[in-house]
Short mmCIF file of C-alpha atoms and ligand atoms in Angstrom, two decimals:
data_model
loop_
_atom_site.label_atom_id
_atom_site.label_comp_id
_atom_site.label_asym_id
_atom_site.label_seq_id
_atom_site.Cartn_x
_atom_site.Cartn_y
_atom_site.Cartn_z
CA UNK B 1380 0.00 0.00 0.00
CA UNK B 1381 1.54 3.50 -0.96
CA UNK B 1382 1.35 5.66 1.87
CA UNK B 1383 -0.87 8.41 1.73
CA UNK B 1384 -1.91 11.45 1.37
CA UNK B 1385 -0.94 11.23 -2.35
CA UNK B 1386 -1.76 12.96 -5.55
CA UNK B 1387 -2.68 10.94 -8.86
CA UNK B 1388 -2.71 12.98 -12.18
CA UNK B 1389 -4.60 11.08 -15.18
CA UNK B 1390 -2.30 11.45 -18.32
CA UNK B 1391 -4.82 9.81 -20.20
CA UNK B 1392 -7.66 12.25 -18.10
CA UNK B 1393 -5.33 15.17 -19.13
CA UNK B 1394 -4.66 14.21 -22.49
CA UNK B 1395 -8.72 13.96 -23.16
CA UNK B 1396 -8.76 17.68 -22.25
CA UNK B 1397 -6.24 18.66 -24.15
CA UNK B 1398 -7.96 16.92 -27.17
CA UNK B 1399 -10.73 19.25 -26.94
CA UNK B 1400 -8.52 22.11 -26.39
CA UNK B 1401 -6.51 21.29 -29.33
CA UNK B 1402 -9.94 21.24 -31.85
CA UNK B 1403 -10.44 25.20 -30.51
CA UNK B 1404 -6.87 25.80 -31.82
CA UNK B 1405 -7.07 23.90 -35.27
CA UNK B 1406 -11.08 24.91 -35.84
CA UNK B 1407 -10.41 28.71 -35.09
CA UNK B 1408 -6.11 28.91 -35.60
CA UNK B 1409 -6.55 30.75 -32.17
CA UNK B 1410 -3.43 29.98 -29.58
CA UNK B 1411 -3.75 28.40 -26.51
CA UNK B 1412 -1.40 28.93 -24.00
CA UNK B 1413 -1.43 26.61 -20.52
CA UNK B 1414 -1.79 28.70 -17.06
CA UNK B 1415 1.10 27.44 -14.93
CA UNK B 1416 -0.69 28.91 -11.97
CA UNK B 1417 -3.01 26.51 -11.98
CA UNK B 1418 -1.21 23.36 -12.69
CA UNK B 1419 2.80 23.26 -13.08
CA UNK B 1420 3.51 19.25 -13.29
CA UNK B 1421 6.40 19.66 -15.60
CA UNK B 1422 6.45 16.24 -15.95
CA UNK B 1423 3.54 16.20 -17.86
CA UNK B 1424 4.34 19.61 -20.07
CA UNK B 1425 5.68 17.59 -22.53
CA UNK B 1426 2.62 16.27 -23.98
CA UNK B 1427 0.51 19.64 -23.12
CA UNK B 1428 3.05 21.37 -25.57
CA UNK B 1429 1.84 18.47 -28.25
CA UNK B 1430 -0.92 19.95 -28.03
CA UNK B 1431 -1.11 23.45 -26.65
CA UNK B 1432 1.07 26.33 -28.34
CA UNK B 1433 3.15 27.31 -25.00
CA UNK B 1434 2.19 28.73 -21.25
CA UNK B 1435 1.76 31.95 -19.28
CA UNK B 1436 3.84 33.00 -16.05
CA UNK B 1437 2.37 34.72 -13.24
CA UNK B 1438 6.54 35.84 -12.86
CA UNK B 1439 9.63 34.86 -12.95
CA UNK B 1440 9.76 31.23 -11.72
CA UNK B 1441 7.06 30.26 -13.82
CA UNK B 1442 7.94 31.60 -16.45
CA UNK B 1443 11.39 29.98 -16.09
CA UNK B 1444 9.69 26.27 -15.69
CA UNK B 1445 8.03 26.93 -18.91
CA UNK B 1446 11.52 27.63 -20.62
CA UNK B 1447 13.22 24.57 -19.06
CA UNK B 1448 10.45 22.25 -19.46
CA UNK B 1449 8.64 23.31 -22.35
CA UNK B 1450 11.71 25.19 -24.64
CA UNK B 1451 9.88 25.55 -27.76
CA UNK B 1452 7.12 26.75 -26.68
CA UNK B 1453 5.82 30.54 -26.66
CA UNK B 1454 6.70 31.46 -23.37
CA UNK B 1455 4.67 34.90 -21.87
CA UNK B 1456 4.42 36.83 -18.54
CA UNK B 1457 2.11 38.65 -16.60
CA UNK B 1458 2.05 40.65 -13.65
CA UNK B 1459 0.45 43.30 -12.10
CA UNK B 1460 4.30 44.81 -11.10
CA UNK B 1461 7.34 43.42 -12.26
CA UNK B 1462 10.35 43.98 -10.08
CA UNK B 1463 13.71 45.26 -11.47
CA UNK B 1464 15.54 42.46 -10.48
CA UNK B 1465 13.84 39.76 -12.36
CA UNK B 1466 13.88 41.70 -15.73
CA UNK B 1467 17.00 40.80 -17.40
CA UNK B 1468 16.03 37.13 -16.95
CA UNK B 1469 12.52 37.32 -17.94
CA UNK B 1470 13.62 39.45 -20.79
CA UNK B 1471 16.09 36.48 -21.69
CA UNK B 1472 13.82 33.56 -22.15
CA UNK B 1473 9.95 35.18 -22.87
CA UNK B 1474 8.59 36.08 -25.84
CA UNK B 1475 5.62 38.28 -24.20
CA UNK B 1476 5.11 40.33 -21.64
CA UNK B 1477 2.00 42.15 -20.74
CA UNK B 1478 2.08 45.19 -18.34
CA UNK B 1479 -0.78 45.93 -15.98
CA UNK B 1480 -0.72 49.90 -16.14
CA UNK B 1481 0.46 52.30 -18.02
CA UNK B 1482 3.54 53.54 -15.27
CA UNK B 1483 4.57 49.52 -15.72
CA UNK B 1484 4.44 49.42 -19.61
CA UNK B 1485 7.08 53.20 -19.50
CA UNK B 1486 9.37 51.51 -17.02
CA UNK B 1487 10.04 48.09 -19.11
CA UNK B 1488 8.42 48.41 -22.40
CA UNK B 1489 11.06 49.96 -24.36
CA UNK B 1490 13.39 47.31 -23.10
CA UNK B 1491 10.84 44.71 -23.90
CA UNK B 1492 10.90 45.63 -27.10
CA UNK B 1493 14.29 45.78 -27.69
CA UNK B 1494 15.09 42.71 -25.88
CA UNK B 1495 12.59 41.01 -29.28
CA UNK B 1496 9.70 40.82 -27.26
CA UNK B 1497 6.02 41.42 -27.89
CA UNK B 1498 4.22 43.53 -25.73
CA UNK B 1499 0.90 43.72 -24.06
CA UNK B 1500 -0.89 45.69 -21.83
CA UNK B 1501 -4.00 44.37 -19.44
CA UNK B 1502 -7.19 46.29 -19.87
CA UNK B 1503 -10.10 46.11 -17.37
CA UNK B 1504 -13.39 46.42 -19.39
CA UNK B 1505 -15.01 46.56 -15.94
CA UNK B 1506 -17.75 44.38 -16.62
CA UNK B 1507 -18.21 41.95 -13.75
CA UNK B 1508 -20.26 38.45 -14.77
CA UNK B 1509 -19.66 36.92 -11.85
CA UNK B 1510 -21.16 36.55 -8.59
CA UNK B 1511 -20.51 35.14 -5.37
CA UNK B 1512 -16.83 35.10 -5.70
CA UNK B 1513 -15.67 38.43 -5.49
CA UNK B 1514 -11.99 37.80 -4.69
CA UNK B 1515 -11.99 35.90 -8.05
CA UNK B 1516 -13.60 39.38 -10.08
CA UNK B 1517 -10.88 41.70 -11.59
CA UNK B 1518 -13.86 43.53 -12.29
CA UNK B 1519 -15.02 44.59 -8.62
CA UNK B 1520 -14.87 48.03 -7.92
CA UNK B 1521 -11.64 48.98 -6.62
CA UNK B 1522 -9.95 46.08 -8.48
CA UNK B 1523 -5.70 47.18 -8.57
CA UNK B 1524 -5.93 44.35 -12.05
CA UNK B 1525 -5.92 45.69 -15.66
CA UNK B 1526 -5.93 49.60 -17.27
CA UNK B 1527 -9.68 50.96 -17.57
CA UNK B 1528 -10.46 52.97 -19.56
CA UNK B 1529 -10.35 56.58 -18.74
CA UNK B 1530 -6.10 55.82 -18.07
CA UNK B 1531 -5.89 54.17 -21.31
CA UNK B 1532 -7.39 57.42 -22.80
CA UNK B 1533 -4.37 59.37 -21.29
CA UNK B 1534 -1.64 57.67 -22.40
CA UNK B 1535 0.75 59.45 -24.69
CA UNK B 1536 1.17 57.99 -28.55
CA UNK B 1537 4.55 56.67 -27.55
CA UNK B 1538 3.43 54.87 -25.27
CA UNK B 1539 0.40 53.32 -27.44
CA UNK B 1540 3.42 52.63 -29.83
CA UNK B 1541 4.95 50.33 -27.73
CA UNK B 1542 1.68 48.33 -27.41
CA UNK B 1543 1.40 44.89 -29.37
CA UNK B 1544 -1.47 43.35 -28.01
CA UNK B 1545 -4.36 43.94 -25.32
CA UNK B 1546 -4.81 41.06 -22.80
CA UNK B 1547 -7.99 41.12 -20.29
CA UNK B 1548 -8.63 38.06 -17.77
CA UNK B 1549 -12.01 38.56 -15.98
CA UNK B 1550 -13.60 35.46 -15.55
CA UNK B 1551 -13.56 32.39 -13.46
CA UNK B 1552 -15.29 29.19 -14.18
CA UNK B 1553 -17.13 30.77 -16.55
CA UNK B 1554 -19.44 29.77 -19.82
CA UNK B 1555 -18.50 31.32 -22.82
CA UNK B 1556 -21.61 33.61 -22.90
CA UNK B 1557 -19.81 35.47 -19.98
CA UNK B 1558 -17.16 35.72 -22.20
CA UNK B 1559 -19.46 37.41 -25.46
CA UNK B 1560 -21.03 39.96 -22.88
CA UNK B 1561 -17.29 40.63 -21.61
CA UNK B 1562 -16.42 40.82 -24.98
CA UNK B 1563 -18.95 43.37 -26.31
CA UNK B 1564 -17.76 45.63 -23.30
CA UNK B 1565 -14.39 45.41 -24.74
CA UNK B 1566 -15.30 46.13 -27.77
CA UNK B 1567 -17.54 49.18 -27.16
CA UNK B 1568 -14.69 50.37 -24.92
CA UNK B 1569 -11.32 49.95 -26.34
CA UNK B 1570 -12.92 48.90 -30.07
CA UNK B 1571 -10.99 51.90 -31.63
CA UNK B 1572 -7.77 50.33 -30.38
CA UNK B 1573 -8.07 47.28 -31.39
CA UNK B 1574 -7.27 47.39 -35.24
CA UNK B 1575 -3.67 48.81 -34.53
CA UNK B 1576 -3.08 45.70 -32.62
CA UNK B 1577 -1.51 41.95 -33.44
CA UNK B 1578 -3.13 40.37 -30.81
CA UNK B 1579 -5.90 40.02 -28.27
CA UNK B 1580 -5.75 37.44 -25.24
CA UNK B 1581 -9.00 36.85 -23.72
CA UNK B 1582 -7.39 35.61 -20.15
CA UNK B 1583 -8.47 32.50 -18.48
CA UNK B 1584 -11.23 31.35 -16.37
CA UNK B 1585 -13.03 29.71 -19.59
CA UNK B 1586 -14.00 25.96 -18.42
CA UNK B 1587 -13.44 24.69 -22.35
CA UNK B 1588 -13.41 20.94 -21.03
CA UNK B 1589 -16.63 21.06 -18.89
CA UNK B 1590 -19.46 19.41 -20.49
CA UNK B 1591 -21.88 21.82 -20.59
CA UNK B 1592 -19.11 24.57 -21.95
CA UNK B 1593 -20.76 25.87 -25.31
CA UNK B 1594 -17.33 25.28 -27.68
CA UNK B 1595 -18.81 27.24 -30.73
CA UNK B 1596 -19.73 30.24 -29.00
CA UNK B 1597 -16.35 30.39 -27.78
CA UNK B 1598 -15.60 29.93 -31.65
CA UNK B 1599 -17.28 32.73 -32.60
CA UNK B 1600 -16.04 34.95 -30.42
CA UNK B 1601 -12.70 34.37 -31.07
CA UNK B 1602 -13.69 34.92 -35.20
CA UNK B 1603 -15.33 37.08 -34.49
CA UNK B 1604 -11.97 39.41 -33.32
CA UNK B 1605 -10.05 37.81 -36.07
CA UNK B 1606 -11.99 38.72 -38.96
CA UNK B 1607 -13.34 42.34 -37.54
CA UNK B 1608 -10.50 43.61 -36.41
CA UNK B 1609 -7.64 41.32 -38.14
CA UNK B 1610 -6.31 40.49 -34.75
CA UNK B 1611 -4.66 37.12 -33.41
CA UNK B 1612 -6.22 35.30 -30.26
CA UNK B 1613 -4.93 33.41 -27.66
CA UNK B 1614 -6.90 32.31 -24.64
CA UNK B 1615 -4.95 30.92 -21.54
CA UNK B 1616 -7.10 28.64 -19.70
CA UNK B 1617 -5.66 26.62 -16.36
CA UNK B 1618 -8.48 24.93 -14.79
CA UNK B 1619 -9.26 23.72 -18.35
CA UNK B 1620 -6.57 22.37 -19.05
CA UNK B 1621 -6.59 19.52 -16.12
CA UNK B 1622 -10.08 19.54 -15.06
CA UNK B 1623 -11.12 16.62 -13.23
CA UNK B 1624 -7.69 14.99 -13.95
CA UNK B 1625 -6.33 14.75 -10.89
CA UNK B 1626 -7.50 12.82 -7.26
CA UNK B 1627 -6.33 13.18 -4.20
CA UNK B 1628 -5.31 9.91 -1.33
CA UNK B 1629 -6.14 9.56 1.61
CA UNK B 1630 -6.92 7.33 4.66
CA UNK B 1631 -9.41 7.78 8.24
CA UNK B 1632 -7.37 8.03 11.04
CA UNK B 1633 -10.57 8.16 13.14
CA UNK B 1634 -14.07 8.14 13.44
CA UNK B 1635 -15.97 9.98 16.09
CA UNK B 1636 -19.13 9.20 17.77
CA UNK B 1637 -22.26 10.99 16.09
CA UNK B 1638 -22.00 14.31 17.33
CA UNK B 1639 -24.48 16.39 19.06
CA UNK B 1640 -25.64 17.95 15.31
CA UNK B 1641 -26.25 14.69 14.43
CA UNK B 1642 -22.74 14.27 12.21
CA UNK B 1643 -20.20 12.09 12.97
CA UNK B 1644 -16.72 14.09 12.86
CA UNK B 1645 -14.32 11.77 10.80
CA UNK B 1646 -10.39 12.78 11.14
CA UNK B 1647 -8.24 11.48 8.05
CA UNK B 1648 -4.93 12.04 7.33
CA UNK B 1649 -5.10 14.79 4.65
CA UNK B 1650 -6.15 18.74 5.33
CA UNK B 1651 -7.97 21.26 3.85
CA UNK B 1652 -5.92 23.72 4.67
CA UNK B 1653 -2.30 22.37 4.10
CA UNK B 1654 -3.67 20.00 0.83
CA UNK B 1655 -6.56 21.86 -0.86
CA UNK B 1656 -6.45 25.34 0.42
CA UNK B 1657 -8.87 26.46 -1.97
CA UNK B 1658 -11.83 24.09 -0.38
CA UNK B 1659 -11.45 27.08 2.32
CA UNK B 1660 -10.55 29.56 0.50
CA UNK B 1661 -13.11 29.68 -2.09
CA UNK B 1662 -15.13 28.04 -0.68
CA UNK B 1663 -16.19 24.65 -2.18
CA UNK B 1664 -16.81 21.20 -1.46
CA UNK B 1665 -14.36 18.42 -3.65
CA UNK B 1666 -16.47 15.59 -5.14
CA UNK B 1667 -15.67 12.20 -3.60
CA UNK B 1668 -15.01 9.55 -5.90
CA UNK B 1669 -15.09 6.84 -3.50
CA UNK B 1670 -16.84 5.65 -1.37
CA UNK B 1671 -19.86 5.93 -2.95
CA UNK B 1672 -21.38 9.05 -1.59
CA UNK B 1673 -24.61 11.21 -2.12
CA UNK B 1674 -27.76 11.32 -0.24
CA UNK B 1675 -26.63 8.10 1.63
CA UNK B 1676 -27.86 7.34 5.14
CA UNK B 1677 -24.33 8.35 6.96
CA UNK B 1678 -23.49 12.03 7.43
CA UNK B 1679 -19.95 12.32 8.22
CA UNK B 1680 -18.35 15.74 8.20
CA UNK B 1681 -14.79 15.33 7.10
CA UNK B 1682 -11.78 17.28 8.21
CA UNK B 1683 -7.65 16.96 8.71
CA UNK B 1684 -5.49 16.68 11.74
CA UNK B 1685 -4.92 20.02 12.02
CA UNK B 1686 -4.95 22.62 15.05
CA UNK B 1687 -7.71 24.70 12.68
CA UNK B 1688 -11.46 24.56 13.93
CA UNK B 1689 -12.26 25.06 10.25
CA UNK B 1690 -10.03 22.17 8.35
CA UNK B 1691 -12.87 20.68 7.47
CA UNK B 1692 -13.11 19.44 4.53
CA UNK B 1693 -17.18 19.09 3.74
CA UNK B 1694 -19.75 17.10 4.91
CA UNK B 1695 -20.81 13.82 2.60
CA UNK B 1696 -23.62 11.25 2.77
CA UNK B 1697 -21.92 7.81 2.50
CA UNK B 1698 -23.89 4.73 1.70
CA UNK B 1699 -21.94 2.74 4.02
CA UNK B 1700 -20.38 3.42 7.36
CA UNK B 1701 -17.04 5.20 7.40
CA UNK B 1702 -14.19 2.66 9.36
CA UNK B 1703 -10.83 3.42 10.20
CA UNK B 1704 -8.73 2.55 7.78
CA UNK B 1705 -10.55 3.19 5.08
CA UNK B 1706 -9.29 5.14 1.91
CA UNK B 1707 -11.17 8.16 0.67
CA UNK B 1708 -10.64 9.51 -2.60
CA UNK B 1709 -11.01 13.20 -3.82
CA UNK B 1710 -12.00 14.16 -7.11
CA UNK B 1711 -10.92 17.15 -9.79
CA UNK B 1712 -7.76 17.61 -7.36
CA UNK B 1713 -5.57 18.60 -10.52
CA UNK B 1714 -6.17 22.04 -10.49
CA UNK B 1715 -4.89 24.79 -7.90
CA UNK B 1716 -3.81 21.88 -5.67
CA UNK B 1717 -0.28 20.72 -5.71
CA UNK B 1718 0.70 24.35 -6.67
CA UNK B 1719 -1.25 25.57 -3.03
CA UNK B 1720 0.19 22.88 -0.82
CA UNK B 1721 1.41 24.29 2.68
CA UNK B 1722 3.15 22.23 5.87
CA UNK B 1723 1.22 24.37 7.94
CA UNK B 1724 1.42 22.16 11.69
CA UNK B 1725 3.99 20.47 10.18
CA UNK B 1726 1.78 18.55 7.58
CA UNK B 1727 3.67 16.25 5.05
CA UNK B 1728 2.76 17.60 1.58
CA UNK B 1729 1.25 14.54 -0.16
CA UNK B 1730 3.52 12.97 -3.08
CA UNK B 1731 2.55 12.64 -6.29
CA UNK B 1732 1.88 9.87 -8.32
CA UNK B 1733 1.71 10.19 -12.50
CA UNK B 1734 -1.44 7.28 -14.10
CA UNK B 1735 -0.58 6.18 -17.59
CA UNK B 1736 -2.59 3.75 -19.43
CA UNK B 1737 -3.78 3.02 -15.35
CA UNK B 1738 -0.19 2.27 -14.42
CA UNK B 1739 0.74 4.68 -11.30
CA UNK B 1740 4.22 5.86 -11.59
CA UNK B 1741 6.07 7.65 -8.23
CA UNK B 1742 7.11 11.36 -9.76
CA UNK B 1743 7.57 13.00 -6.00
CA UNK B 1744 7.70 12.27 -2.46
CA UNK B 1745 8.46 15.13 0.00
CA UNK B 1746 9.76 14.19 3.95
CA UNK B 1747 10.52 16.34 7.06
CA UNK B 1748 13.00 18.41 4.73
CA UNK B 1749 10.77 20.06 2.88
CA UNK B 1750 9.40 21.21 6.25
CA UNK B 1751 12.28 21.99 7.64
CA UNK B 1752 13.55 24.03 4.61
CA UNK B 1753 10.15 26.04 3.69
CA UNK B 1754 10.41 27.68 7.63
C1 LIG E 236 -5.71 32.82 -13.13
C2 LIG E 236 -5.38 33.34 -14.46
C3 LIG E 236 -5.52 32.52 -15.59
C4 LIG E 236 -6.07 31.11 -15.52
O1 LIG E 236 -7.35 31.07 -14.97
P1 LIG E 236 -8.20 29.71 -14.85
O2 LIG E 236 -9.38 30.15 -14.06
O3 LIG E 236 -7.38 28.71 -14.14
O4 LIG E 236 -8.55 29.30 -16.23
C5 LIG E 236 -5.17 33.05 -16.81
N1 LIG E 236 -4.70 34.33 -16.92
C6 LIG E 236 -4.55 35.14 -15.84
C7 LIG E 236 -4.03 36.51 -16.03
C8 LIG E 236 -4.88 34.66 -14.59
O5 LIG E 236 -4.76 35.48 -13.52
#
């Protein structure tokens, strides 16, 4: 028995995703460009860049994972402030860089440009379609993410020389008719821009590989900028890329008696907070992919060996009683997992395991070091 908590990423999972993504690219000729926020298994970029046309950094390190691990691929950056320091190097191995403000794009851009790259600058068409989850809106008022408008309007022609491309990212989990209404504020907004440009690059936070996503209106969107405006698109999904490709390991360490809200309070040996800090953060609930779970007769409310009252990972209705011992497997645990993994109490970070063809393969397995080293 491998020792858990673990990580599994499906290859063959993955690879179905990147199937669809890959019909986008060679119906439309758009680019498609891997968020390494979301998922940075390098050992798996090697068939993404079969099929995807390179990756987007969030700054230097990713950017510099993309280089190593994918080298022929386009490699571009964002940030909302780049830092002196880094910009030789990034200048050294991207190919894009996109500015979030006007004061960024006169500090580097001339470099940029000189250095061969393209450059972009991130607009905010302030046109929120999303609700609930307002840390994930670059729209909400007060948002520090993208240029509106009325600064746009005041930059100087040299600096709208410098400009290559305009990049927004608004959504999250989003259906592509978020991404038409985001789209029409663009254009309304920035529209008179948009024929001096090369290239347009309509963010992330499109869920492509779901299976209610509607493909062809994503299609026509992105034709629609082509053919109007003579502009080419990239889009730069990460949750698409490896949704529901991933699970995560783990065992019961103990089961409680029912507790006084009728529950029973299971303890297993993976945590919200260190493993999936996003089932807090966001918040959400992961799917359990075994044991079979639903509307089953035993509530058990799930949650890690952690000091934190709130590690709890959700509350499921099994169909059979919970034991110790028992594995538990999480679903869709791909995506903004491993890269969000903290040893908070001392947690082990779970290892990860690679499926090919449904042969597991050991990739990583972290010990008391990388405690010890992360303090
Ligand atoms: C987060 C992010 C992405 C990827 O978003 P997903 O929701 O994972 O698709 C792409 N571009 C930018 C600028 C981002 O911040």
């Amino acid at each position: 028995m491998i020792s858990s908590p673990y990580f599994v990423i499906d290859a063959d999972l993955l690879e179905a995703n990147l199937k669809v993504l890959r019909g986008v690219i060679d119906r439309t000729g758009c680019k498609i460009l891997l968020a390494q926020k979301c998922f940075s298994c390098y050992a798996l970029y090697p068939l993404i860049a079969r099929y995807l046309n390179g990756a987007t950094a969030s700054g230097l390190y990713e950017a510099r994972l993309c280089h190593e691990e994918m080298p022929d691929a386009e490699n571009h950056i964002f940030s909302p402030a780049f830092q002196e320091a880094d910009m030789d190097e990034i200048l050294r191995i991207c190919d894009h860089i996109v500015f979030n403000s006007p004061r960024q794009l006169s500090l580097y851009g001339e470099r940029a440009k000189a250095a061969g790259l393209e450059v972009g600058l991130r607009i905010n068409p302030e046109c929120s379609t999303q609700e609930g989850h307002a840390i994930y809106d670059p729209c909400a008022p007060g948002s520090r993410l993208g240029t509106r408008l009325s600064e746009f309007r005041q930059m100087t022609s040299h600096q709208l020389e410098l400009i290559d491309g305009l990049h927004f990212h608004t959504l999250c989990e989003q259906n592509s008719d978020d991404l038409e209404t985001t789209l029409n504020a663009v254009e309304e907004q920035f529209g008179s821009y948009l024929s001096r440009m090369k290239w347009i690059n309509f963010g992330g936070g499109h869920h492509i590989t779901r299976s209610d996503y509607d493909i062809e209106r994503l299609e026509r969107c992105i034709r629609h900028m082509q053919e109007q405006y003579g502009l080419s698109v990239y889009i730069e999904p990460g949750e698409a890329v490896a949704l529901n490709a991933g699970e995560l390991h783990c065992h019961v360490l103990e089961v409680q008696p029912k507790g006084d809200d009728g529950v029973t309070n299971v303890i297993v040996d993976t945590s919200a907070a260190c493993h999936m800090p996003d089932v807090i953060e966001m918040p959400y609930t992961p799917p359990i992919l075994s044991p079979s779970n639903g509307d089953g007769q035993y509530a058990c409310r799930l949650g890690g060996p952690t000091c934190l009252s709130g590690d709890i990972i959700g509350t499921y209705h099994f169909d059979q009683l919970i034991h110790e011992g028992d594995e538990i497997v999480f679903g869709d645990m791909a995506i903004y997992s491993m890269v969000k993994t903290n040893t908070f109490n001392g947690m082990p970070l779970p290892a990860i395991y690679i499926r090919y063809s449904g042969e597991m393969t050991p990739w990583k397995r972290f010990g008391y070091e990388e405690f010890k080293s992360r303090i």
